């Protein structure tokens, strides 16, 4: 992730190389988002609970 194109991408978003989170952080965040979205869709009747 130290390649110049990726660094340029980060800089364009106002970030630096230290802003990149590892897999564990992303995994926890994505799982939390998924679980929250799934619960909301069940509550709205969009999907059924298994």
mmCIF file of C-alpha atoms in Angstrom:
data_model
loop_
_atom_site.group_PDB
_atom_site.id
_atom_site.type_symbol
_atom_site.label_atom_id
_atom_site.label_comp_id
_atom_site.label_asym_id
_atom_site.label_seq_id
_atom_site.Cartn_x
_atom_site.Cartn_y
_atom_site.Cartn_z
ATOM 1 C CA UNK A 1 0.000 0.000 0.000
ATOM 2 C CA UNK A 2 3.000 2.252 -0.291
ATOM 3 C CA UNK A 3 2.732 2.511 -4.086
ATOM 4 C CA UNK A 4 2.488 6.088 -5.381
ATOM 5 C CA UNK A 5 -1.001 5.674 -6.934
ATOM 6 C CA UNK A 6 -2.436 4.491 -3.618
ATOM 7 C CA UNK A 7 -0.691 7.276 -1.703
ATOM 8 C CA UNK A 8 -2.141 9.797 -4.174
ATOM 9 C CA UNK A 9 -5.590 8.285 -3.632
ATOM 10 C CA UNK A 10 -5.226 8.628 0.151
ATOM 11 C CA UNK A 11 -3.977 12.202 -0.138
ATOM 12 C CA UNK A 12 -6.970 13.056 -2.340
ATOM 13 C CA UNK A 13 -9.237 11.870 0.457
ATOM 14 C CA UNK A 14 -7.325 13.924 3.021
ATOM 15 C CA UNK A 15 -5.662 10.835 4.514
ATOM 16 C CA UNK A 16 -2.135 9.509 4.880
ATOM 17 C CA UNK A 17 -0.588 6.031 5.064
ATOM 18 C CA UNK A 18 -1.238 5.967 8.815
ATOM 19 C CA UNK A 19 -4.975 6.213 8.155
ATOM 20 C CA UNK A 20 -5.199 2.739 6.645
ATOM 21 C CA UNK A 21 -6.760 0.192 8.999
ATOM 22 C CA UNK A 22 -5.868 -3.473 9.018
ATOM 23 C CA UNK A 23 -8.061 -6.452 8.196
ATOM 24 C CA UNK A 24 -9.219 -6.989 11.780
ATOM 25 C CA UNK A 25 -10.587 -3.448 12.081
ATOM 26 C CA UNK A 26 -12.325 -3.644 8.701
ATOM 27 C CA UNK A 27 -13.755 -7.089 9.438
ATOM 28 C CA UNK A 28 -15.315 -5.898 12.695
ATOM 29 C CA UNK A 29 -16.752 -2.782 11.071
ATOM 30 C CA UNK A 30 -18.206 -4.616 8.066
ATOM 31 C CA UNK A 31 -19.745 -7.305 10.283
ATOM 32 C CA UNK A 32 -21.332 -4.650 12.506
ATOM 33 C CA UNK A 33 -22.741 -2.799 9.476
ATOM 34 C CA UNK A 34 -24.085 -6.062 8.037
ATOM 35 C CA UNK A 35 -25.749 -7.071 11.307
ATOM 36 C CA UNK A 36 -27.322 -3.624 11.755
ATOM 37 C CA UNK A 37 -28.614 -3.573 8.171
ATOM 38 C CA UNK A 38 -29.954 -7.121 8.453
ATOM 39 C CA UNK A 39 -31.808 -6.313 11.683
ATOM 40 C CA UNK A 40 -33.336 -3.210 10.080
ATOM 41 C CA UNK A 41 -34.465 -5.165 6.995
ATOM 42 C CA UNK A 42 -36.064 -7.827 9.189
ATOM 43 C CA UNK A 43 -37.847 -5.141 11.228
ATOM 44 C CA UNK A 44 -39.133 -3.539 8.010
ATOM 45 C CA UNK A 45 -40.312 -6.865 6.619
ATOM 46 C CA UNK A 46 -37.932 -6.725 3.656
ATOM 47 C CA UNK A 47 -36.345 -10.061 4.544
ATOM 48 C CA UNK A 48 -37.281 -12.870 6.886
ATOM 49 C CA UNK A 49 -35.274 -14.015 9.871
ATOM 50 C CA UNK A 50 -33.874 -17.496 9.402
#
